[in-house]
Amino acid sequence: MASLSDERKATISKYPIGRRLSGFLKRYSEFVSELPSRPSCSEITSEAITGPVKFKGADRLIEDLLLALQTLDAARELPPHHGSSNIAEAITTILGHAIAEPVNEESLWSAVYDLFRPVPPPRSNTISPSSHTPFLRDLHSDWNGEFFEDPLIGLRQQMKDCISGPLPYYAKTLVFVQSSGMGKSRLADNFGTTCPMINFILRKGSVGYPPTDSEIQQFMCQEMPEDLLNTVRSSPPKEHSTYPPSKAAIIWNHSVMFGILKASFKIFNVWVEGQTCTETCLEKLANIRHEEMKSSDTNGTGDTSSQKRIDFCHQVKQKACEIARSLVMDREWRKLFNDEEESAVRQAMGGSKQVKKLLSVVERLTNSLKKFPRENQSNDHLLVIVFDEAASLFSPSGLSRLDSGRYIALNRICSLLKDYPLWFFFLSTESKVEKILPTDNPIPANEGEVLDYSNVPSSQYPSKGDGEIKLRVFPAFVSFPLDIEDRSRMRNPVSKKEELAKSMADFSQPKHMAMFGRRLWYAYSNPQDMYNVARLKLVGGRENATYDSDNENHVFAALSFRLSLDPCLENSMSLPLVRTAVGSFMRVVISINQPTGNLHTVTPSEPILAKAAMEHLCAGNWSKSIRTLSQKLLQQGLIEKGLQGELFARLVLILAHDSIRRRAAIPGDPDRIDLGRMLTFTVEKFLTALYAEDHESISKIDP
């Protein structure tokens, strides 16, 4: 591999195929040593794929090679190997290099690169598991439906308020903080219909909508290639005898984020300059771009990126990789990160020739956009850059601990562009609020988390050593409305009349219940899919997860939707519980206290989640959940008890209610509640469940 180009070595080294192929070569040597003569590629592959067995061990040999191929992302796009001409061709090609005499290792690795270099495969071939297909199709359909514009109005107003303040600010960045299903991605996407937008979906390893931009996500999270790392290590700054790992990390983080932004601006500008400004206004330009970039449903799964989006992401990744590598090799760039004083890095970057080149690219792009007339003169922004599921940047490939370095580097570069009419949106659902929106007073590191120079947030001072004035960080955007479908119907005179005419029996129908709470529920066409997702969301959203009555997060989530629990904000120990509840267990943020990081939250009235919580609790989990509530939440002072006896009264009433609902359990499946059998009940039935059949309060009720 020594004579391979640096780019090819870097590409191959990202994959575990190196270790797999080494094992394969060893097994191949053992295989041929037991044969009287060296077999040809065609003899081995034809036998292993179509049979019958001619050479003992050939089948196992091919299995080893297939395991190696399956470690490549591109291998997932290949069909099953049995009887497949495509995989047979791949095996033959690699075997041809593997059994060359003498074995040419460089030729082998080059063959791997040529066969499976990470070119963007058509998204239509990347089909999610069949169980997710209806779910994604429903989300795609709802995504393209009518948009409720109230949050968009609020977002535009907050943007104006942010930049109109008297104090200087750090960057034109807005963080969307809210729990799952509240419409963060949809809001950012709709903003891009009237303002030109560059957006990347950075979701990592999970099914969701819109589909992830995997090439961009993988590049932004990859570790520094070994050849670049060796270059950095060989040139430590004067004050160090060896290069500190944290210093290498910060150089790579800033190089990657710098490359992503610069490449995005350059490639997007090529598209802008290709449009006709005399016939198109800025809003129409934004809409054209939005239509080109939006996901389609050509394969019926709801999980298909447009080919233009795939091509754009591939071009950005390729260009960003070139930029990042050239920056790391640049000694002057590496020197920018030698000074570790507060705000020193940002000040050093601001005066560097590399950043000046970035600013010239931004200048050219904004000048191109200014050529398009605006319909709305009150908006002073020309472009928005969106990073959806930005929390994936905290878990780079190869690391189990959280690392804020990439996100901090990206924010720092965004701060250098604050004088341009650009905005940056960061969206996140995961429970990393303290990192996605750092507090003015830093929160101590979690147990097992190491903070070093590479992942300490910027001090946000205007210049190095200026500890008097701190630049403002804009407050998070949390204003996502609930009950959207109900509000829409009640605003329409015709549908309002229909809603007011509904009977009590209609209130327990799935479609009616889905009108309340977050918009996510109304997207589902199959009620059972909706209920299954709700149950899963209450246990953290992980596949095959089950409710754990000993887990305080599970209990807090379920009982919050049944008893309306609130955390005790006076107890700082409740903050991790609240953050986790927002990030993973559907709790809704009302506001965020920026100096302290305290989240003011609420559990809204959501019938779908209330039913899901009821099913979890009624599956034999009520007693243990109450014990966990008492021992791990109430006794620790994490939960507000309210007025004396208030919480206990709510608990008793809910237990009585659930005992009645248990009678509506599905026959043969007592853990599931049949909504069709959940009819209204009389006061007598409720009091019987609350007290007893022979209680005097029951006997006095007229039949």
XYZ file of C-alpha atoms in Angstrom:
703
model
C 0.000 0.000 0.000
C 3.006 2.236 0.322
C 2.844 3.631 -3.206
C -0.890 4.230 -3.269
C -1.980 7.862 -3.440
C -2.771 9.547 -0.146
C -6.377 10.006 -1.224
C -6.842 6.313 -1.952
C -5.156 5.248 1.268
C -7.371 7.636 3.198
C -10.466 6.268 1.484
C -9.611 2.633 2.130
C -8.454 3.212 5.707
C -11.928 4.425 6.684
C -13.312 0.933 6.315
C -12.819 -2.260 8.329
C -12.200 -4.061 5.042
C -8.467 -3.760 5.651
C -8.575 -6.179 8.573
C -10.994 -8.447 6.725
C -8.833 -8.666 3.627
C -5.752 -9.411 5.712
C -7.588 -12.378 7.213
C -8.762 -13.418 3.768
C -5.224 -13.385 2.342
C -3.991 -15.530 5.231
C -6.799 -18.045 4.691
C -6.137 -18.024 0.952
C -2.455 -18.915 1.519
C -3.545 -21.847 3.683
C -6.104 -22.841 1.052
C -3.723 -22.980 -1.915
C -0.913 -24.601 0.102
C -3.007 -27.749 0.373
C -3.661 -27.962 -3.384
C -1.349 -29.524 -5.966
C -1.709 -26.485 -8.238
C -3.014 -22.931 -7.931
C -6.689 -22.748 -9.074
C -7.952 -19.999 -11.334
C -10.381 -17.291 -10.249
C -13.174 -18.678 -12.403
C -12.781 -22.160 -10.894
C -13.089 -20.813 -7.342
C -15.931 -18.377 -7.959
C -18.014 -20.669 -10.176
C -17.738 -23.408 -7.574
C -18.530 -21.215 -4.583
C -21.480 -19.486 -6.211
C -23.060 -22.148 -8.416
C -21.497 -25.376 -7.013
C -20.777 -28.292 -6.946
C -17.777 -28.327 -4.574
C -14.548 -29.104 -6.372
C -11.927 -27.562 -4.078
C -12.228 -28.245 -0.371
C -12.496 -24.968 1.568
C -13.369 -22.770 -1.415
C -16.850 -22.100 -0.061
C -15.438 -20.890 3.254
C -12.897 -18.787 1.381
C -15.599 -17.004 -0.579
C -17.593 -16.478 2.629
C -14.577 -14.713 4.125
C -14.309 -12.501 1.084
C -18.020 -11.694 1.228
C -17.651 -10.728 4.866
C -14.911 -8.357 3.810
C -17.085 -6.850 1.094
C -19.978 -6.423 3.497
C -17.897 -4.065 5.611
C -18.108 -1.548 2.783
C -21.076 0.822 2.560
C -21.365 0.084 -1.157
C -21.733 -3.629 -0.469
C -25.181 -2.945 0.972
C -26.237 -1.858 -2.509
C -25.250 -5.229 -4.018
C -27.853 -7.980 -4.431
C -27.525 -11.355 -2.627
C -24.500 -13.291 -3.877
C -26.227 -16.589 -4.636
C -26.650 -16.689 -8.397
C -25.909 -12.978 -8.779
C -23.680 -12.035 -11.686
C -22.832 -8.677 -10.071
C -21.338 -10.121 -6.904
C -19.664 -12.916 -8.881
C -17.962 -10.276 -10.980
C -16.847 -8.427 -7.837
C -15.459 -11.601 -6.279
C -13.676 -12.550 -9.472
C -12.123 -9.103 -9.788
C -10.750 -9.055 -6.258
C -9.681 -12.701 -6.363
C -7.822 -11.963 -9.545
C -5.656 -9.499 -7.651
C -5.525 -11.576 -4.481
C -4.127 -14.723 -6.137
C -1.710 -12.972 -8.464
C 1.730 -14.564 -8.322
C 3.450 -12.925 -6.607
C 0.628 -11.285 -4.684
C 0.563 -7.589 -5.540
C -0.846 -5.945 -2.443
C -1.071 -2.495 -4.031
C -3.021 -3.961 -6.931
C -5.413 -5.629 -4.494
C -6.101 -2.457 -2.579
C -6.511 -0.455 -5.766
C -9.030 -3.010 -6.967
C -10.995 -2.574 -3.748
C -10.933 1.180 -4.211
C -12.046 1.003 -7.854
C -14.863 -1.422 -7.121
C -16.282 0.165 -4.012
C -15.053 3.734 -3.701
C -17.754 5.730 -1.939
C -19.685 7.109 -4.886
C -23.273 8.072 -4.020
C -25.581 5.142 -4.849
C -29.104 6.003 -6.004
C -31.235 6.503 -2.914
C -33.958 4.387 -4.466
C -31.802 1.322 -3.848
C -31.479 2.094 -0.148
C -34.754 0.669 1.076
C -35.536 0.764 4.751
C -36.807 -2.333 6.497
C -40.286 -3.249 5.312
C -41.773 -2.461 8.710
C -40.794 1.185 8.258
C -42.067 1.609 4.710
C -45.702 2.576 5.553
C -44.414 4.857 8.318
C -42.076 6.715 5.929
C -44.732 6.875 3.234
C -47.175 8.494 5.672
C -44.575 11.034 6.780
C -43.743 11.859 3.153
C -47.408 12.388 2.347
C -48.030 14.603 5.370
C -44.803 16.532 4.786
C -46.097 17.656 1.387
C -49.509 18.631 2.753
C -50.698 22.013 3.971
C -48.303 23.792 6.324
C -49.568 25.525 9.474
C -47.730 28.870 9.287
C -47.940 30.070 12.894
C -44.423 28.814 13.848
C -42.984 30.306 10.632
C -44.335 33.726 11.614
C -42.810 33.296 15.077
C -39.459 32.233 13.627
C -39.202 35.262 11.352
C -40.073 37.569 14.219
C -37.475 35.992 16.504
C -34.815 36.393 13.812
C -35.595 40.101 13.580
C -35.588 40.499 17.353
C -32.238 38.737 17.669
C -30.291 41.053 15.375
C -32.034 44.242 16.510
C -30.686 44.047 20.066
C -28.199 46.720 21.186
C -25.447 44.313 22.277
C -23.101 42.630 19.776
C -23.804 38.981 19.035
C -21.612 35.955 18.437
C -23.145 34.531 15.255
C -26.362 34.450 13.274
C -27.229 30.997 14.504
C -30.545 29.723 15.805
C -30.900 26.414 17.591
C -34.263 24.663 17.327
C -34.777 22.823 20.598
C -37.863 20.686 21.066
C -38.857 17.075 21.548
C -39.550 14.619 18.746
C -42.452 15.080 16.360
C -42.982 18.789 17.002
C -42.169 19.917 13.449
C -38.594 21.241 13.659
C -37.482 19.806 10.322
C -40.738 20.743 8.612
C -40.432 24.360 9.788
C -36.852 24.697 8.528
C -37.827 23.066 5.248
C -40.768 25.432 4.762
C -38.533 28.410 5.502
C -36.507 27.295 2.476
C -39.472 27.736 0.130
C -39.077 31.540 0.277
C -35.402 31.925 1.247
C -32.588 30.118 -0.624
C -31.404 27.242 1.549
C -28.559 24.763 1.857
C -29.613 21.997 4.219
C -28.027 18.749 5.334
C -29.775 15.928 7.190
C -27.193 14.461 9.577
C -29.312 11.702 11.110
C -27.103 8.809 12.100
C -28.051 5.131 11.884
C -31.817 5.446 12.229
C -34.910 5.472 10.054
C -36.583 8.829 9.667
C -37.810 11.506 7.333
C -36.410 13.357 5.441
C -33.794 10.746 4.500
C -30.282 11.332 5.755
C -27.503 12.779 3.616
C -25.171 9.933 4.490
C -22.122 11.128 2.542
C -22.122 14.484 4.309
C -22.819 12.957 7.717
C -20.026 10.416 7.414
C -17.514 12.999 6.237
C -18.358 15.476 9.017
C -17.965 12.745 11.644
C -14.920 10.896 10.339
C -11.602 10.859 12.154
C -8.452 12.386 10.706
C -6.881 9.987 8.167
C -3.672 8.361 9.348
C -1.446 10.007 6.737
C -2.616 13.476 7.760
C -2.276 12.596 11.430
C 1.333 11.579 10.855
C 1.988 14.897 9.127
C 0.543 16.833 12.042
C 2.430 14.793 14.635
C 5.715 15.373 12.854
C 5.448 19.157 13.196
C 4.620 20.033 16.808
C 4.559 23.691 17.879
C 7.700 24.994 19.579
C 6.261 24.768 23.082
C 5.546 21.013 22.716
C 8.009 18.184 22.189
C 5.185 16.022 20.825
C 1.903 17.062 19.334
C -0.987 16.847 21.865
C -3.897 14.711 20.586
C -6.349 17.495 21.450
C -4.428 19.907 19.235
C -4.587 17.529 16.281
C -8.306 17.068 16.904
C -9.067 20.774 16.876
C -7.126 21.256 13.634
C -9.045 18.469 11.935
C -12.427 19.594 13.294
C -11.986 23.126 11.990
C -10.621 21.887 8.665
C -13.632 19.643 8.071
C -16.219 22.277 9.003
C -14.382 24.941 7.032
C -14.328 22.599 4.045
C -18.046 21.783 4.269
C -19.074 25.450 4.349
C -16.667 26.630 1.665
C -17.532 23.744 -0.665
C -21.269 24.273 -0.127
C -21.030 27.969 -0.932
C -18.932 27.441 -4.056
C -21.088 24.674 -5.525
C -24.349 26.409 -4.616
C -23.090 29.608 -6.275
C -22.462 27.722 -9.520
C -26.165 26.781 -9.493
C -27.270 30.350 -8.640
C -25.208 31.866 -11.432
C -26.879 29.463 -13.839
C -30.333 30.920 -13.101
C -31.876 33.875 -14.955
C -32.146 36.807 -12.556
C -34.147 38.992 -14.968
C -37.118 36.626 -14.898
C -36.895 35.272 -11.341
C -37.283 36.895 -7.932
C -35.377 35.661 -4.880
C -38.433 33.888 -3.442
C -39.055 32.054 -6.716
C -35.367 31.111 -6.877
C -35.702 29.618 -3.393
C -38.756 27.646 -4.442
C -37.016 26.266 -7.536
C -34.100 25.108 -5.406
C -36.452 23.645 -2.814
C -38.265 21.580 -5.449
C -34.970 20.248 -6.800
C -33.685 19.249 -3.371
C -36.824 17.808 -1.775
C -37.369 14.081 -1.306
C -39.684 12.178 -3.601
C -41.564 8.893 -3.347
C -40.603 7.256 -6.611
C -40.123 3.804 -5.066
C -43.214 3.873 -2.864
C -41.256 3.931 0.397
C -41.290 7.656 1.111
C -37.500 7.480 1.542
C -36.031 8.735 -1.718
C -33.723 11.710 -2.155
C -33.795 13.433 -5.520
C -30.876 12.684 -7.811
C -29.979 16.385 -7.852
C -29.689 16.347 -4.074
C -27.535 13.223 -4.172
C -25.270 14.828 -6.776
C -25.029 18.066 -4.793
C -24.062 16.253 -1.584
C -21.493 14.158 -3.432
C -19.897 17.228 -5.023
C -19.823 19.037 -1.677
C -18.242 16.078 0.059
C -15.572 15.637 -2.621
C -14.685 19.340 -2.637
C -14.801 19.602 1.172
C -12.438 16.641 1.460
C -9.923 18.362 -0.820
C -10.186 21.607 1.152
C -9.859 19.902 4.540
C -6.796 17.923 3.471
C -5.077 20.991 2.028
C -5.757 22.935 5.241
C -4.275 20.247 7.467
C -1.153 20.176 5.288
C -0.863 23.978 5.562
C 1.589 24.866 8.356
C 0.191 28.411 8.621
C -3.296 27.030 9.197
C -2.058 24.708 11.918
C -0.373 27.625 13.703
C -3.760 29.326 14.138
C -4.603 26.831 16.878
C -1.450 27.156 18.980
C -2.841 29.796 21.344
C -5.350 28.335 23.810
C -6.401 31.590 25.488
C -10.077 32.554 25.479
C -11.283 33.615 21.993
C -7.702 33.423 20.649
C -8.552 30.825 17.989
C -11.427 32.832 16.548
C -9.327 35.997 16.465
C -6.436 34.183 14.781
C -8.758 32.634 12.209
C -10.404 35.968 11.480
C -7.141 37.463 10.235
C -5.904 34.417 8.336
C -5.534 34.189 4.575
C -7.616 30.997 4.556
C -10.626 32.730 6.102
C -10.172 35.701 3.769
C -10.517 33.284 0.850
C -13.690 31.904 2.442
C -15.075 35.415 2.816
C -14.396 36.105 -0.864
C -16.407 32.996 -1.762
C -19.263 34.183 0.475
C -19.021 37.667 -1.033
C -19.367 36.292 -4.529
C -22.342 34.141 -3.522
C -24.190 36.989 -1.808
C -23.552 39.258 -4.790
C -25.047 36.590 -7.042
C -28.136 36.357 -4.824
C -28.527 40.141 -4.655
C -29.096 40.210 -8.407
C -32.489 38.605 -7.841
C -35.188 41.130 -6.849
C -37.098 40.489 -3.610
C -40.838 40.437 -3.163
C -40.475 40.940 0.592
C -38.118 43.839 1.236
C -38.400 43.484 5.031
C -36.292 40.302 5.065
C -32.579 41.093 5.004
C -31.359 37.483 4.770
C -30.319 35.971 1.445
C -29.426 32.424 2.456
C -30.014 29.969 5.312
C -27.798 26.964 6.036
C -29.502 24.177 7.992
C -27.902 21.290 9.867
C -30.684 18.899 10.854
C -29.990 16.309 13.589
C -26.851 18.252 14.502
C -26.432 16.137 17.646
C -24.845 13.437 15.472
C -21.745 15.648 15.411
C -21.225 14.860 19.100
C -20.687 11.144 18.464
C -17.997 10.854 15.790
C -17.194 7.496 14.276
C -14.891 5.445 16.439
C -15.688 7.261 19.685
C -18.088 6.122 22.404
C -17.891 9.311 24.462
C -19.480 12.613 23.504
C -17.170 15.042 21.742
C -18.300 18.616 21.121
C -15.281 19.536 19.013
C -16.956 19.421 15.618
C -19.989 21.392 16.676
C -17.842 24.035 18.393
C -15.638 24.361 15.302
C -18.682 24.770 13.060
C -20.127 27.477 15.318
C -16.789 29.272 15.444
C -16.588 29.453 11.648
C -20.231 30.591 11.481
C -19.322 33.466 13.820
C -16.790 34.718 11.256
C -19.625 35.128 8.726
C -22.022 37.117 10.908
C -21.614 40.319 8.873
C -23.129 38.651 5.804
C -26.872 38.134 5.166
C -26.612 34.451 6.099
C -28.343 32.522 8.875
C -27.478 29.119 10.317
C -30.119 26.806 11.816
C -29.161 23.862 14.037
C -31.862 21.289 14.712
C -31.680 18.509 17.244
C -34.020 16.063 18.935
C -31.503 14.092 20.991
C -30.839 14.826 24.650
C -27.707 16.942 24.191
C -29.271 20.340 24.882
C -26.407 21.380 27.161
C -23.983 20.911 24.246
C -26.104 22.149 21.350
C -26.863 25.314 23.359
C -24.065 25.837 25.920
C -24.916 27.847 29.017
C -23.245 31.102 30.022
C -21.999 29.274 33.122
C -20.599 25.968 31.791
C -22.194 22.811 33.109
C -19.650 20.405 34.650
C -18.686 17.408 32.562
C -20.732 14.260 32.984
C -19.140 11.245 34.613
C -16.668 9.661 32.232
C -16.617 12.696 29.948
C -13.265 14.346 29.386
C -13.174 18.029 28.494
C -10.065 19.279 26.744
C -9.034 22.059 24.430
C -10.748 20.385 21.474
C -14.253 20.364 22.942
C -14.536 23.331 25.307
C -17.119 25.846 23.995
C -15.967 29.219 22.728
C -15.724 31.929 25.373
C -17.604 34.295 23.026
C -15.463 37.333 23.772
C -15.009 39.899 20.982
C -11.233 39.498 21.057
C -8.462 37.634 22.826
C -8.115 38.587 26.481
C -11.222 40.799 26.453
C -13.061 39.517 29.503
C -15.350 42.511 29.948
C -17.953 42.084 27.217
C -19.346 38.752 26.136
C -21.006 38.384 22.762
C -24.681 37.494 22.805
C -25.834 34.022 21.862
C -29.339 34.027 20.445
C -31.974 32.214 22.517
C -33.172 28.875 21.224
C -36.325 28.722 19.145
C -38.871 26.562 20.990
C -42.213 27.944 19.759
C -43.723 24.928 18.072
C -47.517 24.783 18.404
C -49.565 21.808 19.537
C -53.069 20.780 18.419
C -52.338 22.039 14.888
C -55.058 20.005 13.172
C -57.661 21.016 15.757
C -56.763 24.696 15.360
C -56.927 24.459 11.575
C -60.348 22.824 11.648
C -61.742 25.253 14.172
C -60.649 28.199 12.013
C -62.684 26.868 9.105
C -66.451 27.534 9.528
C -67.472 24.288 7.802
C -65.123 21.945 9.661
C -65.769 23.828 12.917
C -69.446 22.963 12.663
C -68.539 19.309 12.086
C -66.259 19.259 15.137
C -68.856 20.799 17.430
C -71.416 18.232 16.312
C -69.293 15.250 17.369
C -70.602 12.946 20.065
C -68.709 11.725 23.128
C -68.227 8.365 21.425
C -66.327 10.120 18.609
C -63.770 11.473 21.043
C -62.103 8.075 21.465
C -61.721 7.519 17.721
C -58.053 7.430 16.622
C -58.375 10.199 14.034
C -59.975 12.542 16.558
C -57.379 11.790 19.235
C -54.575 12.410 16.722
C -55.794 15.995 16.255
C -54.427 16.913 19.671
C -50.799 17.184 20.663
C -47.938 17.158 18.163
C -48.561 17.034 14.436
C -46.695 13.728 14.124
C -49.760 11.674 15.107
C -52.013 13.046 12.384
C -49.546 11.923 9.712
C -50.320 8.219 10.207
C -52.916 6.552 8.016
C -52.867 3.319 10.035
C -53.900 3.857 13.696
C -51.952 0.795 14.846
C -48.726 2.213 13.387
C -49.418 5.431 15.276
C -49.970 3.610 18.571
C -46.864 1.460 18.097
C -44.699 4.536 17.499
C -46.195 6.296 20.542
C -45.425 3.302 22.755
C -41.879 3.191 21.401
C -41.345 6.935 21.890
C -42.187 6.641 25.583
C -39.342 4.170 26.108
C -36.704 6.239 24.329
C -37.522 5.487 20.699
C -35.111 2.568 20.390
C -36.080 -0.440 18.301
C -37.395 -3.387 20.337
C -37.166 -1.390 23.583
C -39.576 -2.346 26.370
C -40.918 -0.412 29.319
C -38.752 -0.754 32.418
C -40.598 0.047 35.632
C -37.258 0.378 37.476
C -35.982 3.025 35.054
C -36.725 6.514 36.392
C -36.720 7.991 32.875
C -39.349 5.518 31.688
C -41.455 6.028 34.797
C -41.175 9.815 34.637
C -42.240 9.780 30.981
C -45.207 7.432 31.435
C -46.531 8.983 34.656
C -46.068 12.517 33.304
C -48.643 11.778 30.625
C -50.948 10.137 33.179
C -50.452 12.309 36.284
C -49.074 15.545 34.788
C -45.803 15.444 36.721
C -43.515 18.473 36.849
C -39.820 18.503 37.802
C -38.594 20.479 40.796
C -36.517 23.260 39.211
C -35.125 24.322 42.576
C -33.229 21.033 42.683
C -30.310 21.162 40.227
C -30.238 17.349 40.251
C -33.462 17.369 38.218
C -31.802 19.038 35.207
C -30.360 15.816 33.689
C -33.762 14.152 34.152
C -35.497 16.999 32.313
C -32.944 17.095 29.496
C -33.345 13.380 28.943
C -37.134 13.696 29.031
C -37.037 16.368 26.315
C -34.458 14.594 24.178
C -35.788 11.062 24.336
C -39.173 10.901 26.076
C -41.438 13.481 24.388
C -41.500 16.206 27.041
C -42.135 19.682 25.579
C -39.880 22.721 26.188
C -41.587 26.022 27.000
C -38.460 28.127 27.511
C -34.748 27.855 28.266
C -32.846 29.912 30.808
C -29.635 30.627 28.908
C -27.405 31.591 31.869
C -28.231 28.482 33.919
C -29.350 25.994 31.279
C -32.606 25.272 33.119
C -35.384 23.967 30.897
C -38.953 24.990 31.643
C -41.038 22.111 30.368
C -44.538 20.726 30.350
C -46.286 17.491 29.523
C -49.102 18.540 27.188
C -52.448 16.811 26.939
C -51.839 14.275 24.175
C -54.419 11.486 24.029
C -52.174 9.267 21.876
C -49.298 9.363 24.364
C -51.680 9.076 27.319
C -53.051 5.861 25.833
C -49.524 4.572 25.154
C -48.560 5.311 28.758
C -51.697 3.555 29.975
C -50.819 0.437 27.993
C -47.287 0.374 29.413
C -48.520 0.809 32.978
C -51.439 -1.607 32.718
C -49.131 -4.381 31.521
C -48.424 -5.319 35.126
C -46.189 -2.268 35.708
C -48.314 -0.008 37.905
C -47.044 -1.234 41.303
C -43.340 -1.141 40.431
C -43.726 2.206 38.677
C -45.306 3.721 41.795
C -42.402 2.363 43.853
C -39.890 3.911 41.453
C -41.801 7.194 41.516
C -41.630 7.223 45.303
C -38.049 6.059 45.832
C -36.151 7.504 42.856
C -38.124 10.646 42.053
C -40.161 11.932 45.002
C -37.743 11.020 47.793
C -34.859 12.533 45.813
C -36.756 15.815 45.469
C -36.806 15.628 41.669
C -40.574 15.969 41.285
C -42.922 18.733 42.422
C -45.434 17.300 44.895
C -47.876 20.204 44.613
C -50.402 20.936 47.342
C -50.682 18.404 50.128
C -52.512 15.341 48.875
C -52.890 16.689 45.327
C -50.519 14.231 43.639
C -51.945 11.299 45.621
C -55.487 12.283 44.627
C -54.550 12.369 40.932
C -52.902 8.974 41.268
C -55.944 7.360 42.899
C -58.321 8.771 40.285
C -56.104 7.562 37.423
C -55.850 4.089 38.968
C -59.642 3.907 39.163
C -59.941 5.018 35.562
C -57.371 2.485 34.334
C -59.041 -0.355 36.213
C -62.143 0.280 34.095
C -60.150 0.528 30.897
C -58.423 -2.762 31.651
C -61.750 -4.418 30.961
C -61.382 -3.199 27.364
C -58.203 -5.227 26.906
C -57.909 -7.174 23.678
C -58.907 -10.841 24.236
C -55.769 -12.962 24.421
C -53.552 -9.865 24.725
C -54.280 -8.256 28.107
C -51.410 -5.776 27.722
C -53.127 -3.972 24.830
C -56.172 -1.722 25.116
C -58.796 -1.872 22.353
C -59.941 1.678 21.646
C -63.039 0.346 19.916
C -64.099 -1.159 23.253
C -63.200 1.962 25.270
C -66.752 3.266 25.501
C -67.844 5.981 27.882
C -68.646 4.833 31.404
C -71.095 5.967 34.046
C -70.370 7.720 37.323
C -71.529 4.556 39.107
C -68.891 2.467 37.336
C -66.196 4.984 38.146
C -67.145 5.202 41.828
C -67.323 1.414 42.031
C -63.767 1.253 40.747
C -62.708 4.067 43.056
C -64.295 2.697 46.243
C -66.132 -0.633 46.257
C -69.452 -2.015 45.110
C -70.964 -2.002 48.606
C -69.700 1.463 49.596
C -72.454 3.759 50.850
C -71.695 6.355 48.167
C -72.526 3.725 45.544
C -75.790 2.615 47.154
C -77.147 6.156 47.125
C -76.856 6.490 43.341
C -80.185 6.176 41.570
C -80.208 3.282 39.124
